[in-house]
Short mmCIF file of C-alpha atoms and ligand atoms in Angstrom, two decimals:
data_model
loop_
_atom_site.label_atom_id
_atom_site.label_comp_id
_atom_site.label_asym_id
_atom_site.label_seq_id
_atom_site.Cartn_x
_atom_site.Cartn_y
_atom_site.Cartn_z
CA MET A 1 -16.41 42.23 4.13
CA SER A 2 -18.79 41.79 1.36
CA GLU A 3 -16.21 40.09 -0.97
CA THR A 4 -14.23 37.06 -0.35
CA PRO A 5 -10.48 37.38 -1.04
CA ASP A 6 -10.55 35.43 -4.33
CA LYS A 7 -13.25 37.58 -6.06
CA ARG A 8 -11.45 40.71 -5.38
CA ASN A 9 -10.05 42.88 -8.20
CA GLU A 10 -6.48 41.44 -8.84
CA ALA A 11 -4.86 44.86 -9.33
CA ALA A 12 -6.03 46.40 -6.03
CA ASN A 13 -4.25 45.88 -2.79
CA PRO A 14 -4.97 42.31 -1.54
CA GLN A 15 -5.02 43.66 2.06
CA TRP A 16 -7.34 46.67 1.70
CA GLY A 17 -8.55 46.71 -1.75
CA ALA A 18 -11.95 45.55 -1.38
CA ARG A 19 -13.55 48.84 -1.95
CA PHE A 20 -11.21 49.73 -4.81
CA ALA A 21 -12.31 49.00 -8.44
CA ALA A 22 -8.93 49.61 -9.95
CA GLY A 23 -5.16 49.32 -8.70
CA PRO A 24 -2.94 52.33 -8.11
CA SER A 25 -0.93 54.12 -10.75
CA VAL A 26 2.78 53.34 -11.03
CA VAL A 27 3.61 56.64 -9.53
CA MET A 28 1.25 55.90 -6.63
CA GLN A 29 2.68 52.79 -5.86
CA GLU A 30 6.22 54.12 -5.99
CA ILE A 31 5.42 57.00 -3.66
CA ASN A 32 3.43 54.91 -1.24
CA ALA A 33 5.62 51.86 -1.09
CA SER A 34 8.01 51.71 1.93
CA VAL A 35 8.90 48.18 1.87
CA GLY A 36 12.35 48.99 0.12
CA PHE A 37 13.41 50.52 3.41
CA ASP A 38 11.07 49.29 6.11
CA ARG A 39 12.16 45.74 5.68
CA GLU A 40 14.78 46.67 8.03
CA LEU A 41 11.89 46.50 10.71
CA TRP A 42 11.24 42.78 9.95
CA ARG A 43 12.58 41.23 13.15
CA GLN A 44 10.47 43.74 15.24
CA ASP A 45 7.29 43.21 13.04
CA VAL A 46 7.75 39.31 13.73
CA ARG A 47 8.54 39.91 17.51
CA GLY A 48 5.32 42.25 17.63
CA SER A 49 3.17 39.85 15.74
CA LEU A 50 4.14 36.94 18.02
CA ALA A 51 3.27 38.85 21.21
CA HIS A 52 -0.05 40.06 19.78
CA ALA A 53 -1.20 36.52 18.49
CA ALA A 54 -0.27 35.10 21.91
CA MET A 55 -2.29 37.61 23.66
CA LEU A 56 -5.31 37.22 21.24
CA ALA A 57 -5.22 33.54 22.04
CA LYS A 58 -4.94 33.92 25.81
CA VAL A 59 -7.90 36.24 25.98
CA GLY A 60 -9.84 33.91 23.52
CA ILE A 61 -9.97 36.14 20.63
CA ILE A 62 -8.21 33.54 18.41
CA THR A 63 -8.07 29.65 19.11
CA ALA A 64 -4.83 28.12 20.41
CA GLN A 65 -4.47 26.10 17.08
CA ASP A 66 -4.64 29.59 15.12
CA GLU A 67 -2.05 30.94 17.37
CA GLN A 68 0.17 28.02 16.70
CA ALA A 69 -0.26 28.14 13.04
CA ILE A 70 0.54 31.84 13.25
CA ARG A 71 3.65 31.11 15.35
CA ASN A 72 4.90 28.47 12.89
CA GLY A 73 4.34 30.57 9.89
CA LEU A 74 6.00 33.52 11.29
CA ALA A 75 8.96 31.42 12.14
CA ALA A 76 9.27 30.02 8.75
CA ILE A 77 8.97 33.70 7.31
CA ALA A 78 11.79 34.87 9.46
CA ARG A 79 13.91 32.02 8.11
CA GLU A 80 12.95 33.07 4.68
CA ILE A 81 13.95 36.61 5.25
CA GLU A 82 17.25 35.72 6.80
CA ASN A 83 18.06 33.45 3.90
CA GLY A 84 17.21 36.04 1.42
CA ARG A 85 14.45 33.92 0.11
CA PHE A 86 11.47 36.15 1.07
CA PRO A 87 9.34 37.38 -1.93
CA PHE A 88 9.26 41.16 -1.16
CA ASP A 89 6.35 42.76 -3.25
CA THR A 90 6.06 46.57 -3.78
CA ALA A 91 2.39 46.05 -4.49
CA LEU A 92 1.97 45.07 -0.70
CA GLU A 93 3.29 48.48 0.25
CA ASP A 94 5.35 47.82 3.44
CA ILE A 95 6.90 45.33 5.62
CA HIS A 96 3.82 44.82 7.58
CA MET A 97 1.66 43.73 4.76
CA ASN A 98 4.24 41.79 3.01
CA ILE A 99 4.74 39.57 6.17
CA GLU A 100 0.87 39.36 6.80
CA ALA A 101 0.24 38.30 3.23
CA ARG A 102 3.01 35.75 3.19
CA LEU A 103 1.59 34.40 6.53
CA THR A 104 -1.73 33.81 5.18
CA GLU A 105 -0.26 32.34 2.07
CA ARG A 106 1.65 29.78 4.16
CA VAL A 107 -1.03 29.23 7.09
CA GLY A 108 -4.36 30.16 5.52
CA GLU A 109 -7.22 31.61 7.58
CA ALA A 110 -5.31 31.84 10.82
CA GLY A 111 -3.05 34.34 9.10
CA ARG A 112 -6.02 36.37 8.24
CA ARG A 113 -7.16 36.58 11.79
CA LEU A 114 -3.85 37.95 13.11
CA HIS A 115 -4.80 41.65 12.21
CA THR A 116 -7.78 41.68 14.93
CA GLY A 117 -7.77 44.29 17.34
CA ARG A 118 -4.63 46.01 15.86
CA SER A 119 -3.94 48.45 12.95
CA ARG A 120 -0.90 49.11 10.88
CA ASN A 121 -0.68 52.42 12.85
CA ASP A 122 -0.09 50.80 16.29
CA GLN A 123 1.83 48.16 14.52
CA VAL A 124 4.49 50.33 13.02
CA ALA A 125 4.62 52.62 16.08
CA THR A 126 5.49 49.38 18.01
CA ASP A 127 7.81 48.02 15.52
CA PHE A 128 9.79 51.30 15.27
CA ARG A 129 10.05 51.75 19.03
CA LEU A 130 11.44 48.35 19.20
CA TRP A 131 13.99 49.08 16.42
CA VAL A 132 15.01 52.37 18.02
CA ARG A 133 15.47 50.60 21.41
CA ASP A 134 17.63 47.98 19.79
CA ALA A 135 19.59 50.57 18.13
CA ILE A 136 20.07 52.47 21.68
CA ASP A 137 21.43 49.31 23.22
CA GLY A 138 23.90 48.57 20.37
CA ILE A 139 25.08 52.16 20.24
CA GLY A 140 25.38 52.40 23.93
CA ALA A 141 27.66 49.42 24.00
CA GLN A 142 29.79 51.20 21.25
CA ILE A 143 30.00 54.34 23.26
CA ASP A 144 31.18 52.16 26.20
CA ASP A 145 33.91 50.67 24.02
CA VAL A 146 35.22 54.20 22.80
CA MET A 147 35.23 55.39 26.46
CA ARG A 148 37.29 52.23 27.43
CA ALA A 149 39.74 52.97 24.64
CA LEU A 150 40.02 56.51 25.76
CA ALA A 151 40.36 55.56 29.42
CA ASP A 152 43.12 53.11 28.69
CA ARG A 153 45.08 55.68 26.72
CA ALA A 154 44.55 58.21 29.56
CA VAL A 155 46.02 55.93 32.06
CA ALA A 156 48.98 55.58 29.99
CA HIS A 157 49.46 59.32 29.21
CA ALA A 158 48.15 60.87 32.65
CA ALA A 159 51.41 62.56 33.05
CA ASP A 160 52.61 63.50 29.43
CA PRO A 161 52.34 67.06 28.87
CA MET A 162 50.93 68.72 25.79
CA PRO A 163 49.93 72.25 24.76
CA GLY A 164 46.55 73.13 25.99
CA PHE A 165 44.59 75.56 23.63
CA THR A 166 41.89 78.24 23.75
CA HIS A 167 41.15 80.00 20.36
CA LEU A 168 43.60 77.20 19.06
CA GLN A 169 46.40 79.44 20.34
CA THR A 170 48.54 78.08 23.16
CA ALA A 171 47.11 78.68 26.48
CA GLN A 172 48.53 76.61 29.40
CA PRO A 173 50.16 72.94 29.41
CA VAL A 174 47.75 70.11 30.06
CA THR A 175 48.55 66.35 30.10
CA PHE A 176 47.33 64.20 27.08
CA GLY A 177 45.55 62.06 29.45
CA HIS A 178 43.51 64.95 30.71
CA HIS A 179 42.68 65.92 27.25
CA LEU A 180 41.52 62.40 26.44
CA LEU A 181 39.41 62.09 29.42
CA ALA A 182 37.51 65.37 28.48
CA TYR A 183 35.87 63.23 25.56
CA VAL A 184 35.23 60.45 28.13
CA GLU A 185 33.07 62.82 29.96
CA MET A 186 31.34 63.96 27.00
CA LEU A 187 30.50 60.40 25.78
CA ASP A 188 29.32 59.68 29.33
CA ARG A 189 26.70 62.45 28.90
CA ASP A 190 25.75 60.96 25.55
CA ARG A 191 25.33 57.47 27.19
CA SER A 192 23.12 59.03 29.95
CA ARG A 193 20.99 60.87 27.29
CA LEU A 194 20.36 57.70 25.67
CA ALA A 195 19.32 55.95 28.81
CA ASP A 196 16.96 58.71 29.33
CA CYS A 197 15.49 58.51 25.80
CA ARG A 198 15.23 54.64 26.22
CA ARG A 199 13.29 55.19 29.48
CA ARG A 200 10.84 57.39 27.81
CA LEU A 201 10.45 55.29 24.65
CA ASN A 202 9.70 52.16 26.65
CA GLU A 203 5.93 52.36 26.57
CA CYS A 204 4.11 49.99 24.05
CA PRO A 205 1.50 51.41 21.53
CA LEU A 206 0.30 48.00 20.46
CA GLY A 207 -3.46 47.69 20.99
CA SER A 208 -3.98 51.47 20.35
CA ALA A 209 -5.32 50.21 16.91
CA ALA A 210 -5.96 52.75 14.23
CA LEU A 211 -6.40 55.67 16.53
CA ALA A 212 -9.15 55.20 18.99
CA GLY A 213 -8.40 51.81 20.62
CA THR A 214 -10.39 48.64 19.96
CA SER A 215 -13.78 47.20 21.13
CA PHE A 216 -11.90 43.59 21.39
CA PRO A 217 -11.12 42.60 25.06
CA ILE A 218 -7.40 42.59 24.42
CA ASP A 219 -4.80 42.75 27.21
CA ARG A 220 -2.32 45.47 26.42
CA ALA A 221 -0.48 44.98 29.57
CA ALA A 222 0.31 41.42 28.24
CA THR A 223 1.75 42.50 25.04
CA ALA A 224 3.76 45.30 26.58
CA GLN A 225 5.44 43.04 28.92
CA ALA A 226 6.04 40.28 26.33
CA LEU A 227 7.81 42.77 24.25
CA GLY A 228 9.86 44.17 27.25
CA PHE A 229 8.00 47.62 27.60
CA ASP A 230 7.48 48.91 30.85
CA ARG A 231 3.69 49.75 30.24
CA PRO A 232 1.05 50.24 27.50
CA THR A 233 0.82 53.89 26.31
CA ALA A 234 -2.01 55.63 27.97
CA ASN A 235 -3.52 57.49 25.17
CA SER A 236 -4.31 55.84 21.84
CA LEU A 237 -4.13 59.01 19.67
CA ASP A 238 -0.81 59.99 21.12
CA ALA A 239 0.50 56.35 20.70
CA VAL A 240 -0.16 56.12 17.09
CA SER A 241 1.00 59.59 16.15
CA ASP A 242 4.01 60.05 18.59
CA ARG A 243 7.48 60.11 17.15
CA ASP A 244 9.17 61.89 19.94
CA PHE A 245 11.16 58.56 20.78
CA ALA A 246 12.70 58.78 17.29
CA LEU A 247 13.34 62.61 17.56
CA GLU A 248 15.01 62.37 20.78
CA PHE A 249 17.14 59.46 19.68
CA LEU A 250 18.24 61.61 16.54
CA GLY A 251 18.87 64.63 19.01
CA VAL A 252 21.21 62.38 21.04
CA ALA A 253 22.57 61.24 17.94
CA ALA A 254 23.44 64.76 16.72
CA ILE A 255 24.83 65.76 19.99
CA SER A 256 27.07 62.57 20.07
CA ALA A 257 28.08 63.06 16.42
CA MET A 258 29.14 66.56 17.25
CA HIS A 259 31.45 65.31 19.98
CA LEU A 260 32.70 62.54 17.70
CA SER A 261 33.40 65.37 15.08
CA ARG A 262 35.28 67.65 17.33
CA PHE A 263 37.59 64.72 18.16
CA ALA A 264 38.05 63.82 14.69
CA GLU A 265 38.92 67.36 13.81
CA GLU A 266 41.62 67.27 16.65
CA ILE A 267 43.04 63.78 15.24
CA VAL A 268 43.36 65.67 11.82
CA VAL A 269 45.07 68.40 13.28
CA TRP A 270 47.32 66.10 15.32
CA CYS A 271 48.23 64.15 12.41
CA SER A 272 49.31 67.02 10.27
CA ALA A 273 53.09 67.47 9.74
CA PRO A 274 53.50 70.79 11.30
CA TRP A 275 51.90 69.58 14.58
CA ARG A 276 53.02 65.83 14.53
CA PHE A 277 51.34 64.97 17.85
CA ILE A 278 50.18 61.55 16.88
CA ARG A 279 50.73 59.17 14.07
CA LEU A 280 48.09 56.78 12.69
CA SER A 281 49.03 53.42 11.44
CA ASP A 282 48.62 52.13 7.81
CA ALA A 283 45.36 50.69 9.00
CA PHE A 284 43.78 54.13 9.60
CA THR A 285 45.17 56.24 6.78
CA THR A 286 45.07 56.31 3.14
CA GLY A 287 47.64 57.25 0.34
CA SER A 288 47.17 59.92 -2.39
CA SER A 289 47.14 59.00 -5.97
CA ILE A 290 49.55 61.75 -6.76
CA MET A 291 51.54 62.66 -3.71
CA PRO A 292 53.53 59.69 -2.75
CA GLN A 293 54.45 61.10 0.77
CA LYS A 294 50.90 61.49 1.95
CA ARG A 295 49.16 59.78 4.74
CA ASN A 296 45.69 60.96 5.01
CA PRO A 297 43.41 60.63 8.05
CA ASP A 298 40.31 59.92 5.80
CA ALA A 299 38.49 58.02 8.77
CA ALA A 300 38.65 60.97 10.95
CA GLU A 301 37.67 63.45 8.13
CA LEU A 302 34.52 61.09 7.41
CA VAL A 303 33.56 60.97 11.05
CA ARG A 304 33.86 64.93 11.10
CA ALA A 305 31.62 64.81 7.88
CA LYS A 306 28.90 62.29 8.99
CA THR A 307 27.78 64.84 11.56
CA GLY A 308 26.05 66.54 8.72
CA ARG A 309 23.90 63.67 7.63
CA ILE A 310 23.08 62.81 11.31
CA THR A 311 22.18 66.47 12.14
CA GLY A 312 20.24 66.45 8.71
CA ALA A 313 18.23 63.31 9.87
CA LEU A 314 17.06 65.24 13.01
CA VAL A 315 16.13 68.41 11.31
CA GLY A 316 14.36 66.31 8.49
CA LEU A 317 12.27 64.33 10.89
CA LEU A 318 11.43 67.46 12.95
CA THR A 319 10.20 69.16 9.73
CA VAL A 320 8.16 65.98 8.83
CA MET A 321 6.42 66.07 12.21
CA LYS A 322 5.76 69.70 12.65
CA GLY A 323 2.23 70.55 11.76
CA LEU A 324 0.78 67.06 11.51
CA PRO A 325 -2.66 66.96 13.07
CA LEU A 326 -3.71 63.84 15.21
CA ALA A 327 -3.38 60.95 14.68
CA TYR A 328 -1.60 59.25 12.15
CA ALA A 329 -0.63 60.62 8.74
CA LYS A 330 1.22 58.93 5.96
CA ASP A 331 3.83 61.70 6.29
CA MET A 332 5.00 59.58 9.25
CA GLN A 333 6.23 56.91 7.04
CA GLU A 334 9.17 59.26 6.22
CA ASP A 335 10.32 58.66 9.75
CA LYS A 336 12.35 55.66 9.24
CA GLU A 337 15.03 56.41 6.53
CA PRO A 338 16.66 59.09 8.59
CA VAL A 339 16.78 57.12 11.79
CA PHE A 340 18.21 54.18 9.77
CA ASP A 341 20.78 56.26 7.99
CA ALA A 342 21.69 58.23 11.15
CA THR A 343 22.10 55.07 13.10
CA GLY A 344 24.44 53.60 10.55
CA ALA A 345 26.52 56.57 10.31
CA TRP A 346 26.63 57.16 14.19
CA ALA A 347 27.65 53.26 14.66
CA LEU A 348 30.37 53.49 11.98
CA SER A 349 31.62 56.82 13.42
CA LEU A 350 31.99 55.21 16.90
CA ALA A 351 33.63 52.01 15.33
CA ALA A 352 36.21 54.29 13.53
CA ILE A 353 36.88 56.51 16.74
CA ALA A 354 37.35 53.48 18.79
CA GLY A 355 39.72 51.99 16.07
CA MET A 356 41.83 55.18 15.78
CA VAL A 357 42.18 55.93 19.54
CA ARG A 358 43.57 52.24 19.71
CA ASP A 359 45.66 52.76 16.67
CA MET A 360 47.14 56.17 17.32
CA MET A 361 50.71 56.49 18.28
CA PRO A 362 51.36 59.68 20.30
CA ASP A 363 54.55 61.43 19.85
CA THR A 364 54.97 62.53 23.49
CA ALA A 365 58.42 64.08 22.94
CA ARG A 366 56.94 66.41 20.24
CA MET A 367 54.02 67.38 22.46
CA ARG A 368 56.25 67.98 25.41
CA GLU A 369 58.41 70.32 23.26
CA LEU A 370 55.62 72.23 22.09
CA ALA A 371 53.86 72.53 25.57
CA GLY A 372 56.65 74.68 26.52
CA THR A 373 56.48 77.21 23.70
CA GLY A 374 54.25 80.27 23.19
CA PHE A 375 54.88 81.38 26.84
CA ALA A 376 52.54 78.56 27.98
CA THR A 377 53.63 79.22 31.52
CA ALA A 378 52.96 82.78 31.76
CA THR A 379 49.92 82.21 34.15
CA ASP A 380 52.18 80.19 36.32
CA LEU A 381 54.52 83.30 36.61
CA ALA A 382 51.50 85.58 37.39
CA ASP A 383 50.18 83.00 39.97
CA TRP A 384 53.56 83.02 41.70
CA LEU A 385 53.51 86.94 41.92
CA VAL A 386 50.12 86.66 43.57
CA ARG A 387 51.03 83.84 45.81
CA VAL A 388 54.57 84.85 46.91
CA LEU A 389 54.49 88.60 46.58
CA GLN A 390 50.81 89.15 47.31
CA LEU A 391 50.24 91.16 44.16
CA PRO A 392 46.73 91.63 43.17
CA PHE A 393 46.20 89.45 40.08
CA ARG A 394 45.66 92.38 37.82
CA ASP A 395 48.87 93.83 38.66
CA ALA A 396 50.56 90.40 38.37
CA HIS A 397 48.97 89.94 34.96
CA HIS A 398 50.50 93.37 33.89
CA VAL A 399 53.95 92.60 35.09
CA THR A 400 54.07 89.19 33.47
CA GLY A 401 52.60 90.82 30.24
CA ARG A 402 55.70 93.07 30.29
CA LEU A 403 58.07 90.02 31.09
CA VAL A 404 56.47 87.94 28.01
CA ALA A 405 57.11 91.16 25.81
CA LYS A 406 60.81 91.26 27.01
CA ALA A 407 61.32 87.47 26.40
CA GLU A 408 59.60 87.96 23.01
CA ALA A 409 62.12 90.75 22.09
CA LYS A 410 64.96 88.60 23.44
CA GLY A 411 63.96 85.54 21.38
CA CYS A 412 63.65 83.36 24.41
CA ASP A 413 60.95 81.78 26.54
CA LEU A 414 60.20 83.01 30.09
CA ALA A 415 62.68 80.69 31.67
CA GLY A 416 65.34 82.34 29.58
CA LEU A 417 64.97 85.49 31.03
CA THR A 418 67.63 86.30 33.80
CA LEU A 419 66.73 87.07 37.38
CA GLN A 420 68.00 90.75 36.53
CA ASP A 421 65.34 90.84 33.66
CA MET A 422 62.64 89.84 35.86
CA GLN A 423 63.76 92.23 38.75
CA ALA A 424 63.76 95.16 36.19
CA GLU A 425 60.05 94.81 36.15
CA GLU A 426 59.28 93.76 39.80
CA PRO A 427 62.36 94.18 42.18
CA ARG A 428 60.97 91.79 44.62
CA ILE A 429 61.13 88.74 42.28
CA THR A 430 63.40 85.93 43.68
CA ALA A 431 65.12 83.06 41.93
CA ASP A 432 62.46 80.76 43.25
CA VAL A 433 60.08 82.14 40.38
CA PHE A 434 62.10 79.87 37.97
CA SER A 435 60.83 76.75 39.81
CA VAL A 436 57.20 77.42 38.42
CA LEU A 437 58.15 78.09 34.77
CA THR A 438 58.69 74.54 33.77
CA VAL A 439 55.89 72.60 31.85
CA GLU A 440 56.19 69.77 34.39
CA ALA A 441 55.68 72.25 37.31
CA SER A 442 52.84 73.93 35.58
CA VAL A 443 50.79 70.95 35.05
CA ALA A 444 51.81 69.37 38.46
CA SER A 445 50.37 72.69 40.15
CA ARG A 446 46.88 72.36 38.64
CA THR A 447 45.55 70.30 41.57
CA SER A 448 42.02 71.79 41.95
CA PHE A 449 39.37 69.18 41.49
CA GLY A 450 38.99 68.49 37.76
CA GLY A 451 42.46 70.04 37.00
CA THR A 452 45.17 68.62 34.84
CA ALA A 453 47.70 67.82 37.56
CA PRO A 454 48.91 64.17 36.56
CA SER A 455 47.97 62.95 40.05
CA ASN A 456 44.31 64.10 39.42
CA VAL A 457 44.42 62.60 35.86
CA ALA A 458 45.80 59.37 36.93
CA ARG A 459 42.91 59.01 39.57
CA GLN A 460 40.28 59.91 37.05
CA ALA A 461 41.59 57.68 34.54
CA ALA A 462 41.53 54.93 36.95
CA ARG A 463 38.22 55.57 38.05
CA TRP A 464 36.95 55.48 34.56
CA ARG A 465 38.81 52.33 33.59
CA ALA A 466 37.36 50.60 36.59
CA ALA A 467 33.73 51.96 35.95
CA LEU A 468 33.93 50.79 32.38
CA ALA A 469 35.63 47.23 32.98
N1 LIG B 1 4.03 52.07 6.14
C1 LIG B 1 3.35 52.80 7.13
C2 LIG B 1 4.17 53.53 7.82
O1 LIG B 1 5.42 53.53 8.02
C3 LIG B 1 2.65 51.89 8.10
C4 LIG B 1 1.50 52.55 8.64
C5 LIG B 1 0.41 52.70 7.61
N2 LIG B 1 -0.90 53.06 7.92
C6 LIG B 1 -1.94 53.48 7.22
N3 LIG B 1 -2.96 53.69 7.79
N4 LIG B 1 -1.71 53.76 6.05
O2 LIG B 1 3.93 54.56 8.40
#
């Protein structure tokens, strides 16, 4: 550098302003600065700098004394940020330059040596990976918690019938526990997608420098290991310009939010007076300012809605990234807000779902009552005709259809038909048919693997509870 720091133009950026005669316009500063949101990365930035400084000292690029000064300075800065006393400065653009400038203010020249062999490009890529990795771990624990809440409820309701739906029309009875375990399976896949994402993410960009690597004899394996990465990234251009890890994380988030939204929708429906399958306590409902009787499931509605911003974050970042030539471009600074926002929305949604699952009071009598309506055991009747009378299933379907029509005309359910009614359609039907027409018999008969038979559901619920303990 031709100029010493104290002789530089005051208005220009103190980190890179040496070749600038004037400072940026107000608009330039405003569009350029990210410290308003990327301060969220401060812990990861400090972690990354500590690992980088330790490595620089180890290979002899900086002295042990400098490393010590950097370490002390960063510890003091971490305390300042934690206590809300850090002087964030928009003129310093982002969290990386804010921390570095403050470090130099505190420890002098040692601070100015920290950026040897690295660039903000590999620095931000490293920090952001660390942040997303921390988020994956936090979200993963929350998914476990929701699964645990669902599995507990499924154990208790393994044998309680409810109407099962297709097209939201009564289809066949299932058990409430079976229904809840369906979401456990979905969340388990979300967990597994997160684990995949974490595995692919876990390579360290630090030391890729601006885009080409560095001429300093750095030890990338050492920094990778110190930061808990499996290995350093293998191509410096890719390392500074890849945001797949964030996109993949958002992809998992969008799928998981979609799952949570489907469950939230069911909660909304189940709470509604014409259904009355469950009741939420005061802790998870709100009142209406005009209708005194209302208990609104706002938390469920908001979980359903937050899917919008989470999916939006994915589409937003995909759009930012498409068409960017290698390597780094400032467009990529727009990667953080969608990820921060989606993570917050996802975490809150998981917490709300866990809360509602634990809070809800199922009305099992009501569910049982509705499970038997809508000719829900018609399939059981058709299956009986196949099993006992050896009718081809299509013929059995036809006979049953006519019996449903007859029951509908008489205003009764299938079990309310007389044996004579039945025999008028198929003379070989015996009284034994009535044994399959109850809701209990129907669910108990679904013993195929993965089916709703209470014995199956109890086994699956116990397996999940044990796995999640
Ligand atoms: N704040 C920047 C970002 O988030 C850091 C990297 C800036 N690098 C650069 N060459 N301007 O992307």
